Amino acid sequence: MSSNVKISIQYLFFAFLFIGISFFNAYFFWWRIDNGTEEFFIIVFSVMICWIGIGYLSIMISGKIVFKDLKEVGFMSPFTLVLSGFLYEKKGLQIAKKFKTRFSAFAFPTLIFFIFLFYQIIHLVEKNNLAHYRIEKQAIIEEISYYKGSKRGCVVFDFDKKKIRKVIYLKDSFKNKGDYEAIVFSSRNPYIAKSKAEYEENLK
């Protein structure tokens, strides 16, 4: 096995490892994100992990474009690359600029693509769960809040011996704390929940 192939495998391994971990981490906490700030920071942390994975992938692609031979770059982490000034000391200013340009041109669109892909997966999973594993229930409104002019309620309901809290949009603006709201949620993942009125409106 040639050195180029070995280096490519290393880059691909770490790229898919970090990107995979970020996807699974974000996927697990996505529907729990309105439970508190901890989940929100976990999502942000997942994006950062994904960015590291994309960094490995971008180094490999940029190295092949700029140098044609990955042995010129070797195997390095995105942190090492940034600290080295994109190989400024080893390869000179012009090469460093070219390498940085290629790196950025690949990395940023790739991050946007993965975020878009993640949103599409989330949408499909949510749609499938509520279509095939939907349960309807009356949930008590524990708190009321407003977001961009819309009234939201933190509803509480029991499922599978667990108390589930979920923030949903309230179509009925007269609903207040202590009232009951009809909701739909998935038996496979009870955190996938919406008000029944919002769910039925989305079906139209």
PDB file of C-alpha atoms in Angstrom:
ATOM      1  CA  MET A   1       0.000   0.000   0.000  1.00  0.00           C
ATOM      2  CA  SER A   2       1.466   3.364  -1.047  1.00  0.00           C
ATOM      3  CA  SER A   3       2.069   6.254   1.354  1.00  0.00           C
ATOM      4  CA  ASN A   4      -0.590   8.354  -0.398  1.00  0.00           C
ATOM      5  CA  VAL A   5      -3.229   5.684   0.128  1.00  0.00           C
ATOM      6  CA  LYS A   6      -2.278   5.241   3.794  1.00  0.00           C
ATOM      7  CA  ILE A   7      -2.470   8.982   4.435  1.00  0.00           C
ATOM      8  CA  SER A   8      -5.812   9.210   2.583  1.00  0.00           C
ATOM      9  CA  ILE A   9      -7.237   6.390   4.718  1.00  0.00           C
ATOM     10  CA  GLN A  10      -6.138   8.200   7.883  1.00  0.00           C
ATOM     11  CA  TYR A  11      -7.834  11.417   6.789  1.00  0.00           C
ATOM     12  CA  LEU A  12     -11.013   9.607   5.755  1.00  0.00           C
ATOM     13  CA  PHE A  13     -11.130   7.621   8.994  1.00  0.00           C
ATOM     14  CA  PHE A  14     -10.950  10.703  11.222  1.00  0.00           C
ATOM     15  CA  ALA A  15     -13.261  12.696   8.946  1.00  0.00           C
ATOM     16  CA  PHE A  16     -16.042  10.102   9.046  1.00  0.00           C
ATOM     17  CA  LEU A  17     -15.425   9.417  12.746  1.00  0.00           C
ATOM     18  CA  PHE A  18     -15.926  13.044  13.796  1.00  0.00           C
ATOM     19  CA  ILE A  19     -18.760  13.713  11.340  1.00  0.00           C
ATOM     20  CA  GLY A  20     -20.520  10.494  12.380  1.00  0.00           C
ATOM     21  CA  ILE A  21     -20.224  11.277  16.096  1.00  0.00           C
ATOM     22  CA  SER A  22     -21.570  14.785  15.527  1.00  0.00           C
ATOM     23  CA  PHE A  23     -24.585  13.469  13.572  1.00  0.00           C
ATOM     24  CA  PHE A  24     -25.522  10.843  16.146  1.00  0.00           C
ATOM     25  CA  ASN A  25     -24.997  13.265  19.033  1.00  0.00           C
ATOM     26  CA  ALA A  26     -27.100  16.028  17.454  1.00  0.00           C
ATOM     27  CA  TYR A  27     -29.773  13.522  16.381  1.00  0.00           C
ATOM     28  CA  PHE A  28     -30.170  12.144  19.910  1.00  0.00           C
ATOM     29  CA  PHE A  29     -30.568  15.553  21.559  1.00  0.00           C
ATOM     30  CA  TRP A  30     -32.406  17.415  18.777  1.00  0.00           C
ATOM     31  CA  TRP A  31     -35.944  16.903  20.104  1.00  0.00           C
ATOM     32  CA  ARG A  32     -34.802  17.545  23.682  1.00  0.00           C
ATOM     33  CA  ILE A  33     -33.271  20.903  22.822  1.00  0.00           C
ATOM     34  CA  ASP A  34     -36.090  22.927  24.410  1.00  0.00           C
ATOM     35  CA  ASN A  35     -35.621  21.208  27.775  1.00  0.00           C
ATOM     36  CA  GLY A  36     -32.817  23.567  28.743  1.00  0.00           C
ATOM     37  CA  THR A  37     -29.530  25.181  27.799  1.00  0.00           C
ATOM     38  CA  GLU A  38     -27.494  21.990  28.250  1.00  0.00           C
ATOM     39  CA  GLU A  39     -29.070  20.356  25.209  1.00  0.00           C
ATOM     40  CA  PHE A  40     -28.575  23.533  23.167  1.00  0.00           C
ATOM     41  CA  PHE A  41     -24.850  23.581  23.924  1.00  0.00           C
ATOM     42  CA  ILE A  42     -24.650  19.894  23.017  1.00  0.00           C
ATOM     43  CA  ILE A  43     -26.053  20.740  19.573  1.00  0.00           C
ATOM     44  CA  VAL A  44     -23.497  23.556  19.187  1.00  0.00           C
ATOM     45  CA  PHE A  45     -20.768  21.166  20.339  1.00  0.00           C
ATOM     46  CA  SER A  46     -21.948  18.669  17.703  1.00  0.00           C
ATOM     47  CA  VAL A  47     -21.512  21.297  14.980  1.00  0.00           C
ATOM     48  CA  MET A  48     -17.984  21.943  16.243  1.00  0.00           C
ATOM     49  CA  ILE A  49     -17.188  18.216  16.121  1.00  0.00           C
ATOM     50  CA  CYS A  50     -18.568  18.072  12.576  1.00  0.00           C
ATOM     51  CA  TRP A  51     -16.360  21.030  11.648  1.00  0.00           C
ATOM     52  CA  ILE A  52     -13.271  19.125  12.845  1.00  0.00           C
ATOM     53  CA  GLY A  53     -14.264  16.148  10.684  1.00  0.00           C
ATOM     54  CA  ILE A  54     -14.747  18.425   7.699  1.00  0.00           C
ATOM     55  CA  GLY A  55     -11.322  19.888   8.476  1.00  0.00           C
ATOM     56  CA  TYR A  56      -9.670  16.496   8.007  1.00  0.00           C
ATOM     57  CA  LEU A  57     -11.564  15.959   4.760  1.00  0.00           C
ATOM     58  CA  SER A  58     -10.649  19.438   3.513  1.00  0.00           C
ATOM     59  CA  ILE A  59      -6.943  18.955   4.241  1.00  0.00           C
ATOM     60  CA  MET A  60      -6.945  15.751   2.202  1.00  0.00           C
ATOM     61  CA  ILE A  61      -8.803  17.284  -0.772  1.00  0.00           C
ATOM     62  CA  SER A  62      -6.787  20.528  -0.712  1.00  0.00           C
ATOM     63  CA  GLY A  63      -3.512  18.632  -0.386  1.00  0.00           C
ATOM     64  CA  LYS A  64      -4.295  16.548  -3.462  1.00  0.00           C
ATOM     65  CA  ILE A  65      -5.292  19.622  -5.480  1.00  0.00           C
ATOM     66  CA  VAL A  66      -2.381  21.872  -4.468  1.00  0.00           C
ATOM     67  CA  PHE A  67       0.466  19.354  -4.162  1.00  0.00           C
ATOM     68  CA  LYS A  68      -0.848  16.386  -6.190  1.00  0.00           C
ATOM     69  CA  ASP A  69       0.935  14.243  -3.614  1.00  0.00           C
ATOM     70  CA  LEU A  70      -0.294  13.941  -0.009  1.00  0.00           C
ATOM     71  CA  LYS A  71       3.218  13.070   1.150  1.00  0.00           C
ATOM     72  CA  GLU A  72       3.980  16.790   0.748  1.00  0.00           C
ATOM     73  CA  VAL A  73       1.439  17.487   3.474  1.00  0.00           C
ATOM     74  CA  GLY A  74       1.609  14.304   5.495  1.00  0.00           C
ATOM     75  CA  PHE A  75      -1.040  13.577   8.085  1.00  0.00           C
ATOM     76  CA  MET A  76      -1.973  16.478  10.359  1.00  0.00           C
ATOM     77  CA  SER A  77      -4.979  17.639  12.325  1.00  0.00           C
ATOM     78  CA  PRO A  78      -6.915  20.816  11.398  1.00  0.00           C
ATOM     79  CA  PHE A  79      -5.551  22.422  14.587  1.00  0.00           C
ATOM     80  CA  THR A  80      -1.957  21.738  13.529  1.00  0.00           C
ATOM     81  CA  LEU A  81      -2.696  23.119  10.073  1.00  0.00           C
ATOM     82  CA  VAL A  82      -4.093  26.386  11.455  1.00  0.00           C
ATOM     83  CA  LEU A  83      -1.255  26.778  13.975  1.00  0.00           C
ATOM     84  CA  SER A  84       1.283  26.233  11.192  1.00  0.00           C
ATOM     85  CA  GLY A  85      -0.293  29.040   9.162  1.00  0.00           C
ATOM     86  CA  PHE A  86      -1.465  26.623   6.487  1.00  0.00           C
ATOM     87  CA  LEU A  87       2.103  25.369   5.945  1.00  0.00           C
ATOM     88  CA  TYR A  88       3.496  28.914   5.646  1.00  0.00           C
ATOM     89  CA  GLU A  89       6.875  28.100   7.230  1.00  0.00           C
ATOM     90  CA  LYS A  90       7.429  24.910   5.215  1.00  0.00           C
ATOM     91  CA  LYS A  91       6.025  25.873   1.827  1.00  0.00           C
ATOM     92  CA  GLY A  92       6.099  29.662   1.686  1.00  0.00           C
ATOM     93  CA  LEU A  93       3.476  32.404   1.567  1.00  0.00           C
ATOM     94  CA  GLN A  94       2.087  31.790  -1.921  1.00  0.00           C
ATOM     95  CA  ILE A  95       1.564  28.069  -1.361  1.00  0.00           C
ATOM     96  CA  ALA A  96       0.034  28.749   2.061  1.00  0.00           C
ATOM     97  CA  LYS A  97      -2.442  31.225   0.543  1.00  0.00           C
ATOM     98  CA  LYS A  98      -3.367  28.794  -2.207  1.00  0.00           C
ATOM     99  CA  PHE A  99      -3.794  25.959   0.283  1.00  0.00           C
ATOM    100  CA  LYS A 100      -5.956  28.110   2.580  1.00  0.00           C
ATOM    101  CA  THR A 101      -8.134  29.228  -0.341  1.00  0.00           C
ATOM    102  CA  ARG A 102      -8.742  25.625  -1.453  1.00  0.00           C
ATOM    103  CA  PHE A 103      -9.381  24.551   2.124  1.00  0.00           C
ATOM    104  CA  SER A 104     -11.982  27.291   2.735  1.00  0.00           C
ATOM    105  CA  ALA A 105     -13.635  26.782  -0.663  1.00  0.00           C
ATOM    106  CA  PHE A 106     -14.282  23.142   0.224  1.00  0.00           C
ATOM    107  CA  ALA A 107     -14.859  23.302   3.997  1.00  0.00           C
ATOM    108  CA  PHE A 108     -17.556  25.981   4.299  1.00  0.00           C
ATOM    109  CA  PRO A 109     -19.896  24.671   1.556  1.00  0.00           C
ATOM    110  CA  THR A 110     -19.449  21.162   2.983  1.00  0.00           C
ATOM    111  CA  LEU A 111     -20.509  22.347   6.451  1.00  0.00           C
ATOM    112  CA  ILE A 112     -23.596  24.034   4.972  1.00  0.00           C
ATOM    113  CA  PHE A 113     -24.380  20.849   3.035  1.00  0.00           C
ATOM    114  CA  PHE A 114     -24.169  18.666   6.155  1.00  0.00           C
ATOM    115  CA  ILE A 115     -26.374  21.063   8.148  1.00  0.00           C
ATOM    116  CA  PHE A 116     -28.935  21.026   5.314  1.00  0.00           C
ATOM    117  CA  LEU A 117     -28.721  17.214   5.132  1.00  0.00           C
ATOM    118  CA  PHE A 118     -29.230  16.939   8.889  1.00  0.00           C
ATOM    119  CA  TYR A 119     -32.338  19.138   8.749  1.00  0.00           C
ATOM    120  CA  GLN A 120     -33.763  17.022   5.932  1.00  0.00           C
ATOM    121  CA  ILE A 121     -33.173  13.822   7.911  1.00  0.00           C
ATOM    122  CA  ILE A 122     -34.795  15.337  11.005  1.00  0.00           C
ATOM    123  CA  HIS A 123     -37.819  16.442   8.972  1.00  0.00           C
ATOM    124  CA  LEU A 124     -38.269  12.994   7.405  1.00  0.00           C
ATOM    125  CA  VAL A 125     -37.888  11.182  10.744  1.00  0.00           C
ATOM    126  CA  GLU A 126     -40.381  13.508  12.416  1.00  0.00           C
ATOM    127  CA  LYS A 127     -42.879  13.157   9.574  1.00  0.00           C
ATOM    128  CA  ASN A 128     -42.558   9.352   9.531  1.00  0.00           C
ATOM    129  CA  ASN A 129     -42.871   9.013  13.312  1.00  0.00           C
ATOM    130  CA  LEU A 130     -46.003  11.135  13.565  1.00  0.00           C
ATOM    131  CA  ALA A 131     -47.529   9.414  10.532  1.00  0.00           C
ATOM    132  CA  HIS A 132     -47.018   5.828  11.736  1.00  0.00           C
ATOM    133  CA  TYR A 133     -46.488   5.920  15.505  1.00  0.00           C
ATOM    134  CA  ARG A 134     -48.738   8.827  16.481  1.00  0.00           C
ATOM    135  CA  ILE A 135     -50.441   8.938  19.878  1.00  0.00           C
ATOM    136  CA  GLU A 136     -52.932  11.636  20.857  1.00  0.00           C
ATOM    137  CA  LYS A 137     -53.122  12.879  24.403  1.00  0.00           C
ATOM    138  CA  GLN A 138     -54.234  15.775  26.594  1.00  0.00           C
ATOM    139  CA  ALA A 139     -51.219  17.482  28.177  1.00  0.00           C
ATOM    140  CA  ILE A 140     -51.222  20.150  30.867  1.00  0.00           C
ATOM    141  CA  ILE A 141     -49.612  23.499  30.073  1.00  0.00           C
ATOM    142  CA  GLU A 142     -46.949  24.161  32.705  1.00  0.00           C
ATOM    143  CA  GLU A 143     -45.518  27.423  31.364  1.00  0.00           C
ATOM    144  CA  ILE A 144     -46.323  30.040  28.729  1.00  0.00           C
ATOM    145  CA  SER A 145     -43.732  31.869  26.624  1.00  0.00           C
ATOM    146  CA  TYR A 146     -43.592  33.889  23.416  1.00  0.00           C
ATOM    147  CA  TYR A 147     -41.243  33.525  20.457  1.00  0.00           C
ATOM    148  CA  LYS A 148     -41.323  35.813  17.403  1.00  0.00           C
ATOM    149  CA  GLY A 149     -44.905  36.788  18.185  1.00  0.00           C
ATOM    150  CA  SER A 150     -46.098  33.195  18.591  1.00  0.00           C
ATOM    151  CA  LYS A 151     -47.467  31.819  21.839  1.00  0.00           C
ATOM    152  CA  ARG A 152     -45.720  28.715  23.114  1.00  0.00           C
ATOM    153  CA  GLY A 153     -46.480  26.401  25.975  1.00  0.00           C
ATOM    154  CA  CYS A 154     -44.336  23.967  27.906  1.00  0.00           C
ATOM    155  CA  VAL A 155     -46.596  20.924  28.164  1.00  0.00           C
ATOM    156  CA  VAL A 156     -46.126  17.982  30.499  1.00  0.00           C
ATOM    157  CA  PHE A 157     -47.395  14.455  29.921  1.00  0.00           C
ATOM    158  CA  ASP A 158     -46.628  10.944  31.100  1.00  0.00           C
ATOM    159  CA  PHE A 159     -45.472   8.184  28.787  1.00  0.00           C
ATOM    160  CA  ASP A 160     -43.850   4.831  29.519  1.00  0.00           C
ATOM    161  CA  LYS A 161     -43.464   5.716  33.214  1.00  0.00           C
ATOM    162  CA  LYS A 162     -41.604   8.921  32.347  1.00  0.00           C
ATOM    163  CA  LYS A 163     -42.651  12.565  32.623  1.00  0.00           C
ATOM    164  CA  ILE A 164     -42.051  14.287  29.300  1.00  0.00           C
ATOM    165  CA  ARG A 165     -41.715  18.062  28.989  1.00  0.00           C
ATOM    166  CA  LYS A 166     -41.960  19.617  25.555  1.00  0.00           C
ATOM    167  CA  VAL A 167     -42.338  23.171  24.246  1.00  0.00           C
ATOM    168  CA  ILE A 168     -44.971  23.417  21.503  1.00  0.00           C
ATOM    169  CA  TYR A 169     -46.666  26.223  19.599  1.00  0.00           C
ATOM    170  CA  LEU A 170     -50.198  26.989  20.750  1.00  0.00           C
ATOM    171  CA  LYS A 171     -52.729  27.719  18.017  1.00  0.00           C
ATOM    172  CA  ASP A 172     -55.306  28.789  20.606  1.00  0.00           C
ATOM    173  CA  SER A 173     -54.058  32.138  21.926  1.00  0.00           C
ATOM    174  CA  PHE A 174     -56.514  31.965  24.846  1.00  0.00           C
ATOM    175  CA  LYS A 175     -54.800  28.931  26.374  1.00  0.00           C
ATOM    176  CA  ASN A 176     -52.989  29.672  29.622  1.00  0.00           C
ATOM    177  CA  LYS A 177     -50.957  27.992  32.312  1.00  0.00           C
ATOM    178  CA  GLY A 178     -52.880  25.108  33.883  1.00  0.00           C
ATOM    179  CA  ASP A 179     -55.070  24.483  30.819  1.00  0.00           C
ATOM    180  CA  TYR A 180     -54.947  21.281  28.801  1.00  0.00           C
ATOM    181  CA  GLU A 181     -53.767  21.089  25.198  1.00  0.00           C
ATOM    182  CA  ALA A 182     -54.386  18.250  22.745  1.00  0.00           C
ATOM    183  CA  ILE A 183     -51.035  16.992  21.489  1.00  0.00           C
ATOM    184  CA  VAL A 184     -49.692  14.280  19.206  1.00  0.00           C
ATOM    185  CA  PHE A 185     -46.397  12.515  19.830  1.00  0.00           C
ATOM    186  CA  SER A 186     -44.496   9.462  18.651  1.00  0.00           C
ATOM    187  CA  SER A 187     -44.573   6.237  20.639  1.00  0.00           C
ATOM    188  CA  ARG A 188     -41.021   5.558  19.407  1.00  0.00           C
ATOM    189  CA  ASN A 189     -39.716   8.943  20.537  1.00  0.00           C
ATOM    190  CA  PRO A 190     -42.128  10.895  22.781  1.00  0.00           C
ATOM    191  CA  TYR A 191     -39.993  14.018  22.401  1.00  0.00           C
ATOM    192  CA  ILE A 192     -41.256  14.257  18.819  1.00  0.00           C
ATOM    193  CA  ALA A 193     -44.408  16.114  19.801  1.00  0.00           C
ATOM    194  CA  LYS A 194     -46.636  18.888  18.453  1.00  0.00           C
ATOM    195  CA  SER A 195     -49.981  20.373  19.272  1.00  0.00           C
ATOM    196  CA  LYS A 196     -52.725  18.453  17.500  1.00  0.00           C
ATOM    197  CA  ALA A 197     -53.916  21.675  15.847  1.00  0.00           C
ATOM    198  CA  GLU A 198     -50.456  22.394  14.393  1.00  0.00           C
ATOM    199  CA  TYR A 199     -50.052  18.811  13.192  1.00  0.00           C
ATOM    200  CA  GLU A 200     -53.440  18.792  11.433  1.00  0.00           C
ATOM    201  CA  GLU A 201     -52.732  22.178   9.865  1.00  0.00           C
ATOM    202  CA  ASN A 202     -49.432  20.889   8.442  1.00  0.00           C
ATOM    203  CA  LEU A 203     -51.288  17.999   6.802  1.00  0.00           C
ATOM    204  CA  LYS A 204     -53.410  20.341   4.706  1.00  0.00           C
TER     205      LYS A 204
END
